[in-house]
Tab-separated table of C-alpha atoms and ligand atoms in Angstrom:
chain	number	residue	atom	x	y	z
S	20	MET	CA	118.525	46.565	102.256
S	21	LYS	CA	119.163	45.316	105.772
S	22	LEU	CA	116.294	44.573	108.127
S	23	LYS	CA	116.169	47.221	110.854
S	24	LEU	CA	115.831	45.950	114.410
S	25	ALA	CA	114.727	47.485	117.687
S	26	VAL	CA	116.135	45.610	120.692
S	27	LEU	CA	114.381	45.958	124.053
S	28	ILE	CA	116.353	45.299	127.229
S	29	SER	CA	116.020	45.721	130.985
S	30	GLY	CA	119.354	44.518	132.352
S	31	ARG	CA	122.642	42.847	131.543
S	32	GLY	CA	122.157	42.858	127.784
S	33	SER	CA	124.333	39.895	126.818
S	34	ASN	CA	121.817	38.901	124.128
S	35	LEU	CA	121.870	42.484	122.844
S	36	LYS	CA	125.665	42.157	122.674
S	37	SER	CA	125.374	38.950	120.636
S	38	LEU	CA	123.074	40.760	118.176
S	39	ILE	CA	125.438	43.752	117.980
S	40	ASP	CA	128.336	41.401	117.232
S	41	ALA	CA	126.350	39.522	114.572
S	42	CYS	CA	125.246	42.775	112.920
S	43	ALA	CA	128.861	43.935	112.773
S	44	ALA	CA	129.515	41.395	110.011
S	45	LYS	CA	129.194	43.053	106.609
S	46	ASP	CA	127.066	40.298	105.124
S	47	PHE	CA	124.645	39.992	108.088
S	48	PRO	CA	121.208	40.914	106.738
S	49	ALA	CA	120.038	42.984	109.735
S	50	GLU	CA	121.157	46.082	111.638
S	51	ILE	CA	120.115	47.568	114.983
S	52	ALA	CA	118.338	50.906	114.558
S	53	LEU	CA	117.409	51.406	118.205
S	54	VAL	CA	117.935	49.985	121.688
S	55	ILE	CA	115.202	50.671	124.226
S	56	SER	CA	115.586	50.146	127.967
S	57	ASN	CA	112.941	50.653	130.630
S	58	LYS	CA	115.761	50.971	133.184
S	59	GLN	CA	117.943	54.078	133.219
S	60	ASN	CA	120.992	52.173	134.442
S	61	ALA	CA	120.633	48.864	132.632
S	62	PRO	CA	124.241	47.646	132.195
S	63	GLY	CA	123.360	46.503	128.668
S	64	LEU	CA	123.047	50.142	127.551
S	65	ASN	CA	126.843	50.322	127.606
S	66	PHE	CA	127.004	47.859	124.707
S	67	ALA	CA	124.725	50.120	122.665
S	68	LYS	CA	126.710	53.216	123.630
S	69	LYS	CA	130.005	51.597	122.651
S	70	ALA	CA	128.588	50.527	119.286
S	71	GLY	CA	127.126	54.000	118.635
S	72	ILE	CA	123.562	52.687	118.399
S	73	PRO	CA	120.714	55.136	119.122
S	74	MET	CA	119.134	54.517	122.531
S	75	ALA	CA	115.854	55.424	124.151
S	76	ILE	CA	115.337	55.109	127.885
S	77	LEU	CA	111.686	55.061	128.840
S	78	ASP	CA	110.892	54.813	132.532
S	79	HIS	CA	107.671	52.814	132.817
S	80	LYS	CA	106.960	54.413	136.195
S	81	LYS	CA	106.373	57.748	134.456
S	82	TYR	CA	103.356	56.455	132.509
S	83	ASP	CA	99.783	56.133	133.733
S	84	SER	CA	99.225	52.657	132.361
S	85	ARG	CA	101.011	49.750	130.720
S	86	GLU	CA	99.400	50.671	127.419
S	87	GLU	CA	100.515	54.321	127.623
S	88	PHE	CA	104.081	53.137	128.176
S	89	ASP	CA	103.826	50.650	125.316
S	90	LYS	CA	102.451	53.349	123.010
S	91	ALA	CA	105.434	55.568	123.792
S	92	MET	CA	107.793	52.657	123.047
S	93	SER	CA	105.958	51.873	119.850
S	94	ALA	CA	106.257	55.488	118.683
S	95	GLU	CA	110.035	55.375	119.267
S	96	ILE	CA	110.312	52.095	117.360
S	97	GLU	CA	108.345	53.449	114.396
S	98	LYS	CA	110.449	56.619	114.392
S	99	SER	CA	113.619	54.522	114.172
S	100	GLY	CA	112.366	52.686	111.099
S	101	ALA	CA	112.731	49.299	112.800
S	102	LYS	CA	110.587	46.551	111.291
S	103	LEU	CA	111.387	43.784	113.762
S	104	VAL	CA	111.286	44.104	117.554
S	105	CYS	CA	113.573	41.799	119.541
S	106	LEU	CA	112.955	41.300	123.252
S	107	ALA	CA	116.290	40.578	124.898
S	108	GLY	CA	115.802	40.206	128.632
S	109	PHE	CA	113.039	42.824	128.598
S	110	MET	CA	111.449	42.100	131.943
S	111	ARG	CA	108.094	43.822	131.565
S	112	LEU	CA	104.856	42.315	130.440
S	113	LEU	CA	103.651	43.866	127.216
S	114	SER	CA	100.072	45.063	126.741
S	115	PRO	CA	97.778	43.187	124.331
S	116	TRP	CA	97.773	46.441	122.327
S	117	PHE	CA	101.562	46.253	121.758
S	118	VAL	CA	101.553	42.528	120.985
S	119	GLU	CA	98.783	43.073	118.419
S	120	LYS	CA	100.460	46.158	116.928
S	121	TRP	CA	103.693	44.217	116.286
S	122	HIS	CA	102.014	40.928	115.405
S	123	ASN	CA	104.555	38.638	113.662
S	124	LYS	CA	107.139	41.423	113.984
S	125	LEU	CA	107.938	40.829	117.650
S	126	ILE	CA	110.237	38.051	118.855
S	127	ASN	CA	111.551	36.907	122.219
S	128	ILE	CA	114.266	34.656	123.603
S	129	HIS	CA	113.479	32.446	126.566
S	130	PRO	CA	115.939	30.235	128.495
S	131	SER	CA	114.063	26.937	128.181
S	132	LEU	CA	112.832	24.544	125.536
S	133	LEU	CA	109.335	26.004	125.256
S	134	PRO	CA	106.570	25.083	125.821
S	135	ALA	CA	108.351	23.618	128.874
S	136	PHE	CA	109.291	25.924	131.731
S	137	LYS	CA	107.538	29.174	130.864
S	138	GLY	CA	107.895	32.067	133.295
S	139	ILE	CA	110.637	32.859	135.789
S	140	ASP	CA	113.067	30.776	137.903
S	141	VAL	CA	113.443	28.507	134.898
S	142	HIS	CA	116.732	26.806	135.783
S	143	LYS	CA	115.661	26.153	139.379
S	144	ARG	CA	112.560	24.386	138.108
S	145	VAL	CA	114.604	22.515	135.489
S	146	LEU	CA	116.832	21.127	138.262
S	147	GLU	CA	113.873	20.222	140.469
S	148	SER	CA	112.087	18.421	137.630
S	149	GLY	CA	114.979	16.089	136.855
S	150	VAL	CA	114.917	16.673	133.073
S	151	LYS	CA	118.162	15.690	131.390
S	152	THR	CA	117.972	18.265	128.599
S	153	THR	CA	117.105	21.941	128.534
S	154	GLY	CA	117.953	24.855	126.257
S	155	CYS	CA	116.614	28.044	124.768
S	156	THR	CA	113.880	29.136	122.377
S	157	VAL	CA	113.386	32.082	120.035
S	158	HIS	CA	109.720	32.607	119.219
S	159	PHE	CA	107.193	35.077	117.876
S	160	VAL	CA	105.303	36.732	120.727
S	161	ARG	CA	101.643	36.062	121.391
S	162	PRO	CA	99.523	37.569	124.190
S	163	GLU	CA	99.943	34.525	126.443
S	164	MET	CA	103.298	34.659	128.268
S	165	ASP	CA	106.229	32.788	126.666
S	166	SER	CA	104.117	31.367	123.882
S	167	GLY	CA	104.009	31.754	120.118
S	168	PRO	CA	105.376	30.141	116.950
S	169	ILE	CA	108.885	28.765	117.536
S	170	ILE	CA	111.634	29.953	115.177
S	171	ALA	CA	114.726	28.320	116.663
S	172	GLN	CA	115.765	26.198	119.612
S	173	ALA	CA	119.054	24.890	120.937
S	174	GLU	CA	119.517	22.073	123.412
S	175	VAL	CA	122.019	21.611	126.229
S	176	PRO	CA	122.475	18.673	128.608
S	177	VAL	CA	121.647	18.825	132.309
S	178	PHE	CA	124.332	16.973	134.281
S	179	SER	CA	124.199	15.377	137.720
S	180	GLY	CA	125.638	17.860	140.171
S	181	ASP	CA	124.593	20.856	138.078
S	182	THR	CA	123.697	24.124	139.759
S	183	GLU	CA	121.315	26.829	138.506
S	184	GLU	CA	124.348	28.957	137.671
S	185	LYS	CA	126.033	26.228	135.637
S	186	ILE	CA	122.865	25.544	133.646
S	187	ALA	CA	122.247	29.264	133.113
S	188	ALA	CA	125.755	29.718	131.698
S	189	ARG	CA	125.435	26.676	129.428
S	190	VAL	CA	122.049	27.849	128.140
S	191	LEU	CA	123.210	31.462	127.730
S	192	ALA	CA	126.082	30.400	125.467
S	193	GLU	CA	123.479	28.814	123.176
S	194	GLU	CA	121.169	31.855	123.405
S	195	HIS	CA	123.982	33.962	121.989
S	196	LYS	CA	124.075	31.784	118.872
S	197	CYS	CA	120.370	31.082	118.585
S	198	TYR	CA	119.118	34.689	118.638
S	199	PRO	CA	121.310	35.983	115.790
S	200	ALA	CA	120.538	32.798	113.818
S	201	ALA	CA	116.778	33.366	114.179
S	202	VAL	CA	117.082	37.048	113.214
S	203	LYS	CA	119.115	36.038	110.167
S	204	LEU	CA	116.420	33.606	109.019
S	205	ILE	CA	113.746	36.305	109.318
S	206	ALA	CA	115.900	38.928	107.608
S	207	GLU	CA	116.543	36.539	104.728
S	208	GLY	CA	112.784	36.215	104.274
S	209	ARG	CA	112.909	32.483	104.965
S	210	VAL	CA	110.416	32.420	107.840
S	211	GLU	CA	106.747	31.807	107.176
S	212	ILE	CA	104.025	31.333	109.787
S	213	LYS	CA	101.361	28.820	108.877
S	214	ASP	CA	98.691	27.624	111.331
S	215	GLU	CA	100.731	29.220	114.128
S	216	ARG	CA	103.799	27.159	113.241
S	217	VAL	CA	107.007	28.444	111.690
S	218	LEU	CA	108.086	26.996	108.367
S	219	ILE	CA	111.680	27.670	107.331
S	220	ARG	CA	112.282	27.897	103.605
S	221	GLU	CA	115.427	26.490	102.072
S	222	LYS	CA	118.023	29.049	101.040
S	223	ASN	CA	117.840	29.949	97.330
X	322	LIG	C1	118.272	35.623	129.117
X	322	LIG	O1	118.654	34.400	129.682
X	322	LIG	C2	116.904	35.526	128.458
X	322	LIG	O2	116.679	34.277	127.865
X	322	LIG	C3	115.992	35.716	129.651
X	322	LIG	O3	116.615	36.743	130.386
X	322	LIG	C4	118.024	36.674	130.209
X	322	LIG	C5	118.501	38.044	129.793
X	322	LIG	O4	119.902	38.083	129.749
X	322	LIG	N1	114.675	36.083	129.251
X	322	LIG	C6	113.574	35.643	129.848
X	322	LIG	O5	113.584	34.940	130.834
X	322	LIG	C7	112.265	36.100	129.213
X	322	LIG	N2	111.174	35.316	129.657
X	322	LIG	P1	120.657	39.263	128.992
X	322	LIG	O6	120.128	40.584	129.567
X	322	LIG	O7	122.087	39.057	129.333
X	322	LIG	O8	120.384	39.143	127.536
């Protein structure tokens, strides 16, 4: 049986699209059961619509607290049967309640080589720092922002004369490979967390 995913987005949804494309392959061990957006007009919803994937739009402004909103999301995820939650440009902080509820079943993609460059304005800070390499990270989510056991990373060079836009595009191309690859590892049952580090088992 395929691993059922819930993908949470807020905007463009290019990482959602990369997961949809990966799941379209017959032998890919996961499928998307639900896409949730906290923004009614997130462009990424069009990818879900086109692929015929069930969608839930939950406007966070309609809930009294962060936790109330997260509980509503969680109920939708459980209803869909999803067993793994993938944050894909979901630009809202999650409550400790949600992070605990989906402990080791909640993953995120971030456009840097964590633990470097957590937070926002990543590529601007990469340029300012003078690092010669950056990249992306897929990790299990822990309560502290952009932290948690690392499942997969991909590296890209930073060139002289780079702009934020050029780095973002170079990193994004890697994100689109890294996220499906990390989901595949989990779906194949090859990912184990030991002492807050990910161990990847060899394929049988
Ligand atoms: C991606 O670059 C993702 O790594 C980043 O937002 C972008 C979403 O793009 N996420 C974060 O910064 C989370 N801390 P997308 O909507 O096209 O997938």
